[in-house]
């Protein structure tokens, strides 16, 4: 969709449906790092001046004379593809357009047009590209509890656009090209070199500390001037910190590791956001939250994994169309990404699962030794079976890491497990054994029973409690924790009858 200061216009963007299984394998282990570009972030009576244009325009016409938009346009297809395509739901798109439209009139540059894309990803993320390309994931929409919180996210990203932070970031990227080439060419066969290159790319993917703080200041001002609750920015930063804590494999670990070093730490940003909000008065005295119409707009929103990417249910990954399932050991956290299924556990153990088409019909032992594994130990390659399926295994070693490689053939597809542990760790064998023991085909009945999870908005009835409502949650073993997290409930909170809350069910 394209948002200008005068109207809201939907673009004719196409949705990309990517399997997330048939992808080339990259041997890269990076632990305890949250990979995100910019994780920044009205009551119903408010009626923003946003309506369909009498003269609708397509994206190319609105932005054809903007050289910055040309830069964003070049990167747009890559962004969309890497996040699983666009998420299309008319109700949700109108909701986001309504929120964004009210912000444009009070932005630093009211003449700036914006192309806002809802990404079909469960990740909690939002970011901006030069020329007004804004992105918000459906995962972030599911975490937010009212319109003002999403407005806080979008105003922050609009601030990056109007302050030309993307242009400055591109200059830094160009300056580092030579250094990146040196790392890639000199250390391309070394895992540490690949990690160094990845860290360089992550630094460039983030805005600088000063740019983030500047966007926070501008964003809070836009919130208040547009009639939103200016304290929503601090409130949603708290929700993101709680989400990070919830998804951490070790909830007691130092959460500062979840943010790129170029970002201000979460407590600092929350306090600064509250300080800027006080310019509009004490909390609760200015602006509207838009909670009721926001909950109406996200009721039925897809939550978690999409059917095209398979499903994560606790410690189990299932894929209906591929007809497979497997389990990871207890305590592991599964992350179902577009390019692969990743899982991490205590002791810096990491698992990667994906698949490739098997066009050459070569033996699996020959396939393992065909050059896609760095540090392969050829003497360890052996044929085997996994629950009646043709398979092969091997070991590899590189710098500080030991690897187990398992490949399994089903028809014309080769499925691949890569398990990585710190060198000498005793966890390699039992982790790989769990994967092999639990990988199997699923029955047609199992495949048919798989349904996506969605956000369902319900009204609390007399006698219902946080505990009874949380018991209705699906897709997690930590039902109470997840229920409290997605509804931003604190310890000791109560739910009076008539309160509307979010559940995750089929």
Short mmCIF file of C-alpha atoms in Angstrom, two decimals:
data_model
loop_
_atom_site.label_atom_id
_atom_site.label_comp_id
_atom_site.label_asym_id
_atom_site.label_seq_id
_atom_site.Cartn_x
_atom_site.Cartn_y
_atom_site.Cartn_z
CA UNK A 1 0.00 0.00 0.00
CA UNK A 2 1.10 3.60 -0.59
CA UNK A 3 0.35 6.29 1.99
CA UNK A 4 0.58 10.03 1.26
CA UNK A 5 -0.49 12.96 3.38
CA UNK A 6 -3.77 13.22 1.46
CA UNK A 7 -4.89 9.66 0.85
CA UNK A 8 -4.27 5.97 1.16
CA UNK A 9 -3.74 3.92 -2.00
CA UNK A 10 -3.18 0.18 -2.23
CA UNK A 11 -0.45 -1.01 -4.53
CA UNK A 12 -0.68 -3.98 -6.85
CA UNK A 13 2.14 -5.84 -5.12
CA UNK A 14 2.36 -9.58 -5.56
CA UNK A 15 2.68 -12.06 -2.75
CA UNK A 16 5.70 -14.35 -2.81
CA UNK A 17 5.11 -17.85 -1.41
CA UNK A 18 8.42 -19.49 -0.61
CA UNK A 19 8.87 -22.99 0.69
CA UNK A 20 11.72 -22.23 3.07
CA UNK A 21 12.93 -25.82 2.68
CA UNK A 22 14.57 -26.12 -0.73
CA UNK A 23 17.37 -23.64 -0.11
CA UNK A 24 21.18 -23.89 -0.49
CA UNK A 25 22.89 -24.69 2.79
CA UNK A 26 25.25 -22.15 4.32
CA UNK A 27 27.41 -23.50 7.12
CA UNK A 28 27.24 -20.60 9.53
CA UNK A 29 26.83 -20.76 13.29
CA UNK A 30 26.05 -17.57 15.16
CA UNK A 31 24.51 -17.80 18.62
CA UNK A 32 22.75 -15.40 20.98
CA UNK A 33 22.33 -12.62 18.41
CA UNK A 34 18.97 -11.15 17.38
CA UNK A 35 19.19 -10.46 13.63
CA UNK A 36 17.04 -7.41 13.04
CA UNK A 37 17.35 -4.27 11.00
CA UNK A 38 15.48 -1.89 13.28
CA UNK A 39 13.48 -3.26 16.14
CA UNK A 40 12.05 0.03 17.15
CA UNK A 41 9.39 0.02 17.46
CA UNK A 42 -6.82 6.69 19.03
CA UNK A 43 -10.04 5.43 20.72
CA UNK A 44 -12.73 4.58 18.21
CA UNK A 45 -14.10 8.15 18.25
CA UNK A 46 -11.03 9.43 16.46
CA UNK A 47 -11.60 9.66 12.70
CA UNK A 48 -8.40 10.31 10.77
CA UNK A 49 -8.67 12.19 7.49
CA UNK A 50 -7.74 9.18 5.40
CA UNK A 51 -9.88 7.94 2.54
CA UNK A 52 -9.49 6.32 -0.89
CA UNK A 53 -8.17 8.73 -3.47
CA UNK A 54 -10.46 10.00 -6.24
CA UNK A 55 -7.49 9.65 -8.52
CA UNK A 56 -5.70 6.45 -7.41
CA UNK A 57 -2.02 6.24 -8.20
CA UNK A 58 0.31 3.30 -8.40
CA UNK A 59 3.60 3.18 -6.54
CA UNK A 60 5.69 3.92 -9.61
CA UNK A 61 3.75 7.13 -10.39
CA UNK A 62 3.87 8.47 -6.84
CA UNK A 63 7.62 7.91 -6.48
CA UNK A 64 8.93 8.03 -10.07
CA UNK A 65 10.82 11.32 -9.61
CA UNK A 66 12.31 10.45 -6.23
CA UNK A 67 15.87 9.08 -6.57
CA UNK A 68 15.72 7.80 -2.98
CA UNK A 69 12.65 5.76 -3.87
CA UNK A 70 14.62 4.14 -6.68
CA UNK A 71 17.11 2.93 -4.09
CA UNK A 72 14.30 1.45 -1.99
CA UNK A 73 12.71 -0.12 -5.08
CA UNK A 74 15.91 -2.03 -5.85
CA UNK A 75 15.95 -3.62 -2.41
CA UNK A 76 12.19 -4.18 -2.06
CA UNK A 77 11.96 -7.58 -3.83
CA UNK A 78 14.82 -8.96 -1.76
CA UNK A 79 13.23 -7.79 1.49
CA UNK A 80 9.85 -9.26 0.58
CA UNK A 81 11.33 -12.60 -0.49
CA UNK A 82 13.53 -12.94 2.59
CA UNK A 83 10.52 -12.40 4.88
CA UNK A 84 8.24 -14.97 3.25
CA UNK A 85 6.31 -12.61 0.97
CA UNK A 86 3.62 -10.04 1.67
CA UNK A 87 0.77 -10.70 4.08
CA UNK A 88 -2.56 -9.82 2.47
CA UNK A 89 -5.70 -9.36 4.54
CA UNK A 90 -7.99 -6.47 3.64
CA UNK A 91 -9.04 -5.79 7.23
CA UNK A 92 -5.48 -5.68 8.53
CA UNK A 93 -4.20 -3.63 5.59
CA UNK A 94 -6.91 -1.01 6.13
CA UNK A 95 -5.99 -0.89 9.81
CA UNK A 96 -2.31 -0.19 9.07
CA UNK A 97 -3.27 2.36 6.38
CA UNK A 98 -5.51 4.17 8.86
CA UNK A 99 -2.70 4.41 11.41
CA UNK A 100 -0.05 5.45 8.90
CA UNK A 101 -2.29 7.99 7.18
CA UNK A 102 -2.76 9.96 10.38
CA UNK A 103 1.00 10.15 10.91
CA UNK A 104 1.96 11.52 7.49
CA UNK A 105 0.30 14.92 8.08
CA UNK A 106 2.55 15.56 11.11
CA UNK A 107 5.75 14.04 9.73
CA UNK A 108 8.95 16.00 9.18
CA UNK A 109 8.13 15.97 5.45
CA UNK A 110 4.35 15.84 4.82
CA UNK A 111 5.00 15.57 1.06
CA UNK A 112 6.83 12.27 1.48
CA UNK A 113 4.88 9.28 0.18
CA UNK A 114 5.19 5.87 1.82
CA UNK A 115 4.87 2.34 0.57
CA UNK A 116 3.97 0.20 3.57
CA UNK A 117 4.28 -3.56 3.33
CA UNK A 118 3.02 -6.07 5.89
CA UNK A 119 5.49 -8.95 5.75
CA UNK A 120 4.29 -12.54 6.13
CA UNK A 121 6.67 -13.27 8.97
CA UNK A 122 6.15 -14.16 12.64
CA UNK A 123 9.29 -12.21 13.56
CA UNK A 124 8.90 -9.04 15.62
CA UNK A 125 10.37 -6.45 13.30
CA UNK A 126 9.89 -3.18 11.45
CA UNK A 127 12.33 -1.22 9.32
CA UNK A 128 12.64 1.42 6.60
CA UNK A 129 14.39 1.88 3.28
CA UNK A 130 15.16 5.17 1.51
CA UNK A 131 12.30 6.73 -0.42
CA UNK A 132 9.50 5.84 1.98
CA UNK A 133 9.58 2.03 1.89
CA UNK A 134 8.29 0.91 5.30
CA UNK A 135 7.93 -2.67 6.51
CA UNK A 136 6.14 -4.18 9.49
CA UNK A 137 5.77 -7.91 10.15
CA UNK A 138 2.50 -9.58 11.09
CA UNK A 139 4.38 -10.86 14.13
CA UNK A 140 4.78 -7.30 15.36
CA UNK A 141 1.09 -6.59 14.74
CA UNK A 142 0.22 -9.65 16.83
CA UNK A 143 2.38 -8.43 19.73
CA UNK A 144 0.96 -4.88 19.76
CA UNK A 145 -2.15 -4.26 21.87
CA UNK A 146 -3.48 -1.04 20.39
CA UNK A 147 -3.19 1.34 17.45
CA UNK A 148 -0.94 3.78 19.29
CA UNK A 149 1.73 1.10 19.74
CA UNK A 150 1.82 0.39 16.00
CA UNK A 151 1.80 4.15 15.41
CA UNK A 152 4.90 4.33 17.62
CA UNK A 153 6.63 1.80 15.39
CA UNK A 154 5.62 3.46 12.12
CA UNK A 155 6.45 7.00 13.30
CA UNK A 156 9.91 5.82 14.30
CA UNK A 157 10.46 4.28 10.87
CA UNK A 158 9.07 7.37 9.11
CA UNK A 159 11.60 9.40 11.09
CA UNK A 160 14.41 7.30 9.62
CA UNK A 161 13.09 8.12 6.13
CA UNK A 162 12.65 11.86 6.64
CA UNK A 163 16.06 12.15 8.33
CA UNK A 164 17.69 10.37 5.36
CA UNK A 165 19.28 7.79 7.66
CA UNK A 166 19.08 5.19 4.89
CA UNK A 167 21.29 7.36 2.67
CA UNK A 168 23.89 7.63 5.41
CA UNK A 169 23.74 3.88 5.97
CA UNK A 170 24.36 3.21 2.27
CA UNK A 171 27.51 5.35 2.41
CA UNK A 172 28.79 3.21 5.27
CA UNK A 173 28.00 0.07 3.27
CA UNK A 174 29.95 1.33 0.26
CA UNK A 175 32.92 2.22 2.47
CA UNK A 176 33.08 -1.33 3.82
CA UNK A 177 32.86 -3.19 0.49
CA UNK A 178 36.64 -3.61 0.17
CA UNK A 179 37.01 -4.91 3.73
CA UNK A 180 34.18 -7.37 3.14
CA UNK A 181 35.85 -8.67 -0.02
CA UNK A 182 39.10 -9.24 1.86
CA UNK A 183 37.32 -11.24 4.55
CA UNK A 184 35.40 -13.25 1.96
CA UNK A 185 38.39 -14.02 -0.24
CA UNK A 186 41.07 -14.62 2.37
CA UNK A 187 38.96 -16.46 4.92
CA UNK A 188 36.18 -17.93 2.74
CA UNK A 189 36.92 -21.51 3.76
CA UNK A 190 37.19 -20.69 7.44
CA UNK A 191 34.18 -20.56 9.76
CA UNK A 192 35.61 -17.70 11.80
CA UNK A 193 36.02 -15.69 8.60
CA UNK A 194 32.40 -16.28 7.68
CA UNK A 195 31.33 -15.19 11.14
CA UNK A 196 33.40 -12.02 10.80
CA UNK A 197 31.78 -11.26 7.45
CA UNK A 198 28.33 -11.88 8.89
CA UNK A 199 29.01 -9.57 11.82
CA UNK A 200 30.09 -6.86 9.38
CA UNK A 201 26.84 -7.18 7.46
CA UNK A 202 24.84 -7.04 10.68
CA UNK A 203 26.55 -3.82 11.71
CA UNK A 204 25.66 -2.29 8.37
CA UNK A 205 22.07 -3.53 8.54
CA UNK A 206 21.49 -1.48 11.67
CA UNK A 207 21.15 2.25 12.00
CA UNK A 208 23.70 3.96 14.21
CA UNK A 209 23.04 4.61 17.90
CA UNK A 210 22.60 8.34 17.25
CA UNK A 211 20.22 7.67 14.35
CA UNK A 212 18.06 5.39 16.51
CA UNK A 213 17.83 7.98 19.29
CA UNK A 214 17.05 10.73 16.78
CA UNK A 215 14.27 8.60 15.29
CA UNK A 216 12.91 7.96 18.80
CA UNK A 217 12.66 11.71 19.46
CA UNK A 218 10.97 12.45 16.15
CA UNK A 219 8.67 9.45 16.47
CA UNK A 220 7.34 10.38 19.93
CA UNK A 221 6.69 13.94 18.75
CA UNK A 222 4.72 12.60 15.75
CA UNK A 223 2.71 10.35 18.06
CA UNK A 224 1.57 13.19 20.26
CA UNK A 225 0.87 15.62 17.43
CA UNK A 226 -1.20 13.02 15.55
CA UNK A 227 -3.45 12.50 18.57
CA UNK A 228 -2.01 9.18 19.73
CA UNK A 229 -0.87 8.26 23.21
CA UNK A 230 2.77 9.46 23.22
CA UNK A 231 3.65 6.94 25.95
CA UNK A 232 2.90 4.07 23.55
CA UNK A 233 6.52 4.05 22.34
CA UNK A 234 7.85 3.25 25.80
CA UNK A 235 5.05 0.76 26.37
CA UNK A 236 5.82 -1.18 23.20
CA UNK A 237 9.56 -1.14 23.87
CA UNK A 238 8.69 -2.86 27.16
CA UNK A 239 6.61 -5.44 25.25
CA UNK A 240 9.52 -6.17 22.91
CA UNK A 241 11.87 -6.64 25.84
CA UNK A 242 9.37 -9.08 27.37
CA UNK A 243 9.13 -10.92 24.04
CA UNK A 244 12.92 -11.21 23.86
CA UNK A 245 12.96 -12.58 27.40
CA UNK A 246 10.18 -15.06 26.57
CA UNK A 247 11.91 -16.42 23.46
CA UNK A 248 15.38 -16.68 24.99
CA UNK A 249 16.57 -20.25 25.45
CA UNK A 250 17.95 -19.18 28.83
CA UNK A 251 15.47 -16.66 30.33
CA UNK A 252 18.06 -15.65 32.93
CA UNK A 253 20.73 -14.84 30.36
CA UNK A 254 21.99 -11.31 29.73
CA UNK A 255 19.37 -9.86 27.39
CA UNK A 256 21.80 -7.24 26.08
CA UNK A 257 23.10 -9.96 23.78
CA UNK A 258 19.78 -9.82 21.92
CA UNK A 259 20.50 -6.38 20.49
CA UNK A 260 23.13 -5.33 17.97
CA UNK A 261 25.92 -3.33 19.51
CA UNK A 262 25.02 -0.24 17.48
CA UNK A 263 21.60 0.01 19.17
CA UNK A 264 21.00 1.72 22.50
CA UNK A 265 20.09 -0.79 25.18
CA UNK A 266 16.37 -1.31 25.83
CA UNK A 267 16.15 0.28 29.33
CA UNK A 268 17.84 3.43 28.04
CA UNK A 269 15.45 3.74 25.11
CA UNK A 270 12.39 3.15 27.29
CA UNK A 271 13.40 5.90 29.71
CA UNK A 272 14.21 8.33 26.88
CA UNK A 273 10.86 7.59 25.19
CA UNK A 274 9.01 8.34 28.45
CA UNK A 275 11.00 11.54 28.93
CA UNK A 276 10.06 12.79 25.46
CA UNK A 277 6.41 11.79 26.01
CA UNK A 278 6.22 13.96 29.16
CA UNK A 279 6.32 17.02 26.90
CA UNK A 280 2.65 16.27 26.18
CA UNK A 281 1.71 15.92 29.84
CA UNK A 282 1.45 13.16 32.46
CA UNK A 283 0.70 9.63 31.30
CA UNK A 284 -2.97 9.10 30.49
CA UNK A 285 -3.77 12.76 29.84
CA UNK A 286 -3.06 13.05 26.11
CA UNK A 287 -3.98 11.11 23.02
CA UNK A 288 -5.96 7.97 22.33
CA UNK A 289 -4.87 4.33 22.17
CA UNK A 290 -7.34 3.00 19.57
CA UNK A 291 -7.44 -0.36 21.33
CA UNK A 292 -10.97 -1.38 20.31
CA UNK A 293 -10.66 -0.82 16.58
CA UNK A 294 -7.14 -2.23 16.64
CA UNK A 295 -8.30 -5.52 18.17
CA UNK A 296 -11.08 -5.66 15.57
CA UNK A 297 -8.47 -5.22 12.83
CA UNK A 298 -6.20 -8.06 13.96
CA UNK A 299 -8.90 -10.57 14.95
CA UNK A 300 -8.08 -13.64 12.82
CA UNK A 301 -4.51 -12.52 12.06
CA UNK A 302 -2.21 -15.43 11.15
CA UNK A 303 0.10 -16.17 14.07
CA UNK A 304 3.40 -18.02 13.95
CA UNK A 305 4.30 -20.12 10.96
CA UNK A 306 2.41 -20.05 7.68
CA UNK A 307 1.27 -23.31 6.04
CA UNK A 308 3.83 -22.82 3.26
CA UNK A 309 6.68 -22.84 5.78
CA UNK A 310 5.49 -25.68 8.00
CA UNK A 311 4.57 -25.49 11.68
CA UNK A 312 6.41 -25.42 14.99
CA UNK A 313 4.49 -27.05 17.82
CA UNK A 314 6.58 -26.99 20.97
CA UNK A 315 9.67 -29.12 20.28
CA UNK A 316 8.27 -30.49 17.00
CA UNK A 317 8.49 -29.24 13.41
CA UNK A 318 5.81 -30.49 10.98
CA UNK A 319 5.31 -29.78 7.29
CA UNK A 320 2.05 -30.96 5.77
CA UNK A 321 2.82 -30.60 2.05
CA UNK A 322 6.28 -32.14 2.43
CA UNK A 323 4.82 -34.83 4.69
CA UNK A 324 7.58 -34.81 7.32
CA UNK A 325 8.14 -34.13 11.01
CA UNK A 326 10.97 -34.21 13.55
CA UNK A 327 11.66 -33.16 17.13
CA UNK A 328 14.47 -31.25 18.77
CA UNK A 329 15.72 -32.06 22.29
CA UNK A 330 13.95 -30.62 25.33
CA UNK A 331 14.90 -27.02 26.04
CA UNK A 332 15.69 -26.15 22.42
CA UNK A 333 14.09 -23.12 20.76
CA UNK A 334 12.97 -23.64 17.13
CA UNK A 335 13.07 -20.71 14.70
CA UNK A 336 11.31 -21.46 11.42
CA UNK A 337 12.94 -19.06 8.96
CA UNK A 338 12.36 -18.69 5.22
CA UNK A 339 15.72 -20.17 4.29
CA UNK A 340 15.85 -22.97 6.86
CA UNK A 341 14.59 -24.29 10.18
CA UNK A 342 17.01 -23.31 12.94
CA UNK A 343 17.12 -24.47 16.54
CA UNK A 344 19.36 -23.49 19.42
CA UNK A 345 19.90 -24.98 22.83
CA UNK A 346 22.01 -24.59 25.93
CA UNK A 347 25.74 -25.06 25.56
CA UNK A 348 25.85 -23.17 22.23
CA UNK A 349 24.35 -26.12 20.35
CA UNK A 350 22.79 -25.16 17.00
CA UNK A 351 20.74 -27.13 14.47
CA UNK A 352 19.95 -26.27 10.87
CA UNK A 353 17.45 -28.17 8.71
CA UNK A 354 16.62 -27.64 5.06
CA UNK A 355 16.20 -29.53 1.81
CA UNK A 356 17.33 -29.53 -1.80
CA UNK A 357 16.02 -31.08 -4.98
CA UNK A 358 17.82 -34.30 -5.91
CA UNK A 359 18.03 -34.14 -9.69
CA UNK A 360 21.21 -36.19 -10.22
CA UNK A 361 20.07 -39.25 -8.25
CA UNK A 362 23.60 -39.79 -6.90
CA UNK A 363 24.22 -41.84 -3.79
CA UNK A 364 23.88 -39.99 -0.50
CA UNK A 365 27.48 -40.74 0.43
CA UNK A 366 28.61 -39.10 -2.80
CA UNK A 367 26.28 -36.18 -2.13
CA UNK A 368 27.77 -35.51 1.32
CA UNK A 369 31.27 -35.43 -0.16
CA UNK A 370 30.32 -33.18 -3.12
CA UNK A 371 31.81 -30.03 -1.58
CA UNK A 372 28.99 -28.25 0.26
CA UNK A 373 30.35 -29.07 3.74
CA UNK A 374 33.40 -27.22 5.05
CA UNK A 375 35.83 -29.30 7.13
CA UNK A 376 34.28 -32.66 6.17
CA UNK A 377 36.04 -35.73 7.59
CA UNK A 378 35.73 -38.18 4.66
CA UNK A 379 36.51 -41.26 6.76
CA UNK A 380 33.35 -40.66 8.83
CA UNK A 381 30.88 -40.87 5.90
CA UNK A 382 28.59 -43.89 6.12
CA UNK A 383 25.29 -45.12 4.78
CA UNK A 384 22.39 -45.75 7.15
CA UNK A 385 18.60 -45.63 7.39
CA UNK A 386 16.36 -43.28 9.37
CA UNK A 387 13.00 -44.82 10.21
CA UNK A 388 13.14 -46.89 7.03
CA UNK A 389 14.33 -44.01 4.83
CA UNK A 390 17.62 -44.00 2.88
CA UNK A 391 20.15 -41.82 4.71
CA UNK A 392 23.83 -41.07 5.24
CA UNK A 393 25.82 -39.41 8.00
CA UNK A 394 29.23 -37.80 8.46
CA UNK A 395 31.23 -35.58 10.80
CA UNK A 396 33.04 -32.31 10.11
CA UNK A 397 35.29 -29.99 12.08
CA UNK A 398 36.18 -26.31 11.64
CA UNK A 399 38.02 -24.03 14.06
CA UNK A 400 36.05 -24.11 17.33
CA UNK A 401 33.15 -26.26 16.09
CA UNK A 402 32.29 -29.91 15.56
CA UNK A 403 29.47 -30.90 13.21
CA UNK A 404 27.21 -33.86 12.56
CA UNK A 405 25.75 -34.03 9.05
CA UNK A 406 22.73 -36.21 8.29
CA UNK A 407 21.05 -36.39 4.88
CA UNK A 408 17.82 -38.29 4.16
CA UNK A 409 16.19 -39.00 0.82
CA UNK A 410 12.45 -38.95 0.21
CA UNK A 411 11.55 -39.22 -3.46
CA UNK A 412 13.27 -36.43 -5.36
CA UNK A 413 14.14 -34.44 -2.22
CA UNK A 414 17.19 -34.62 0.04
CA UNK A 415 16.58 -33.33 3.57
CA UNK A 416 19.62 -32.13 5.51
CA UNK A 417 20.41 -31.78 9.22
CA UNK A 418 23.50 -29.90 10.35
CA UNK A 419 24.20 -30.05 14.09
CA UNK A 420 26.97 -27.84 15.47
CA UNK A 421 28.54 -27.83 18.95
CA UNK A 422 31.66 -26.23 20.46
CA UNK A 423 34.66 -28.44 19.76
CA UNK A 424 34.81 -31.38 22.14
CA UNK A 425 31.26 -30.94 23.46
CA UNK A 426 29.59 -34.22 24.49
CA UNK A 427 26.22 -32.88 23.24
CA UNK A 428 26.85 -33.57 19.54
CA UNK A 429 25.93 -37.27 19.50
CA UNK A 430 22.76 -37.16 21.64
CA UNK A 431 21.44 -34.10 19.78
CA UNK A 432 21.98 -35.66 16.35
CA UNK A 433 20.54 -38.98 17.59
CA UNK A 434 17.31 -37.22 18.66
CA UNK A 435 16.90 -35.66 15.23
CA UNK A 436 17.44 -38.97 13.45
CA UNK A 437 15.21 -40.94 15.79
CA UNK A 438 12.27 -38.55 15.41
CA UNK A 439 12.45 -37.71 11.68
CA UNK A 440 9.71 -39.54 9.82
CA UNK A 441 6.93 -39.19 7.28
CA UNK A 442 3.58 -38.06 8.58
CA UNK A 443 0.36 -39.79 7.65
CA UNK A 444 -2.27 -38.16 5.38
CA UNK A 445 -4.50 -37.87 8.44
CA UNK A 446 -1.78 -36.02 10.36
CA UNK A 447 -1.18 -33.68 7.43
CA UNK A 448 -4.89 -32.92 7.10
CA UNK A 449 -5.20 -32.10 10.79
CA UNK A 450 -2.49 -29.40 10.64
CA UNK A 451 -4.05 -25.95 10.81
CA UNK A 452 -2.43 -22.53 11.19
CA UNK A 453 -2.71 -20.63 14.45
CA UNK A 454 -4.44 -17.25 14.54
CA UNK A 455 -5.04 -14.35 16.89
CA UNK A 456 -8.59 -14.62 18.22
CA UNK A 457 -10.00 -11.69 20.20
CA UNK A 458 -12.41 -12.78 22.95
CA UNK A 459 -14.35 -10.98 25.68
CA UNK A 460 -13.75 -12.05 29.26
CA UNK A 461 -16.86 -13.59 30.81
CA UNK A 462 -17.82 -13.59 34.49
CA UNK A 463 -15.85 -16.25 36.35
CA UNK A 464 -13.04 -16.41 33.79
CA UNK A 465 -9.50 -15.75 34.98
CA UNK A 466 -6.08 -15.30 33.45
CA UNK A 467 -5.44 -18.98 34.17
CA UNK A 468 -8.62 -20.32 32.53
CA UNK A 469 -8.15 -18.12 29.47
CA UNK A 470 -4.48 -19.07 29.14
CA UNK A 471 -5.45 -22.75 29.20
CA UNK A 472 -7.18 -22.21 25.84
CA UNK A 473 -3.93 -21.16 24.16
CA UNK A 474 -2.46 -23.44 21.49
CA UNK A 475 0.99 -23.90 19.96
CA UNK A 476 3.04 -23.59 23.15
CA UNK A 477 3.74 -25.46 26.34
CA UNK A 478 4.16 -22.15 28.20
CA UNK A 479 0.53 -21.10 27.81
CA UNK A 480 0.30 -18.77 30.80
CA UNK A 481 3.56 -16.97 30.01
CA UNK A 482 2.63 -16.46 26.35
CA UNK A 483 -0.90 -15.27 27.20
CA UNK A 484 0.43 -12.67 29.62
CA UNK A 485 3.13 -11.59 27.17
CA UNK A 486 0.88 -11.00 24.13
CA UNK A 487 -1.66 -9.15 26.29
CA UNK A 488 0.98 -7.10 28.15
CA UNK A 489 -0.27 -8.32 31.53
CA UNK A 490 1.89 -7.72 34.57
CA UNK A 491 2.23 -9.85 37.69
CA UNK A 492 -0.89 -9.35 39.79
CA UNK A 493 -3.02 -8.17 36.85
CA UNK A 494 -6.72 -9.06 36.80
CA UNK A 495 -9.22 -9.23 33.93
CA UNK A 496 -12.64 -7.75 34.77
CA UNK A 497 -15.59 -9.17 32.80
CA UNK A 498 -16.02 -7.35 29.50
CA UNK A 499 -12.27 -6.95 28.91
CA UNK A 500 -11.15 -7.98 25.42
CA UNK A 501 -8.00 -10.10 25.19
CA UNK A 502 -6.02 -11.98 22.56
CA UNK A 503 -5.84 -15.78 22.40
CA UNK A 504 -3.78 -17.94 20.06
CA UNK A 505 -5.88 -20.80 18.71
CA UNK A 506 -6.66 -22.50 15.41
#
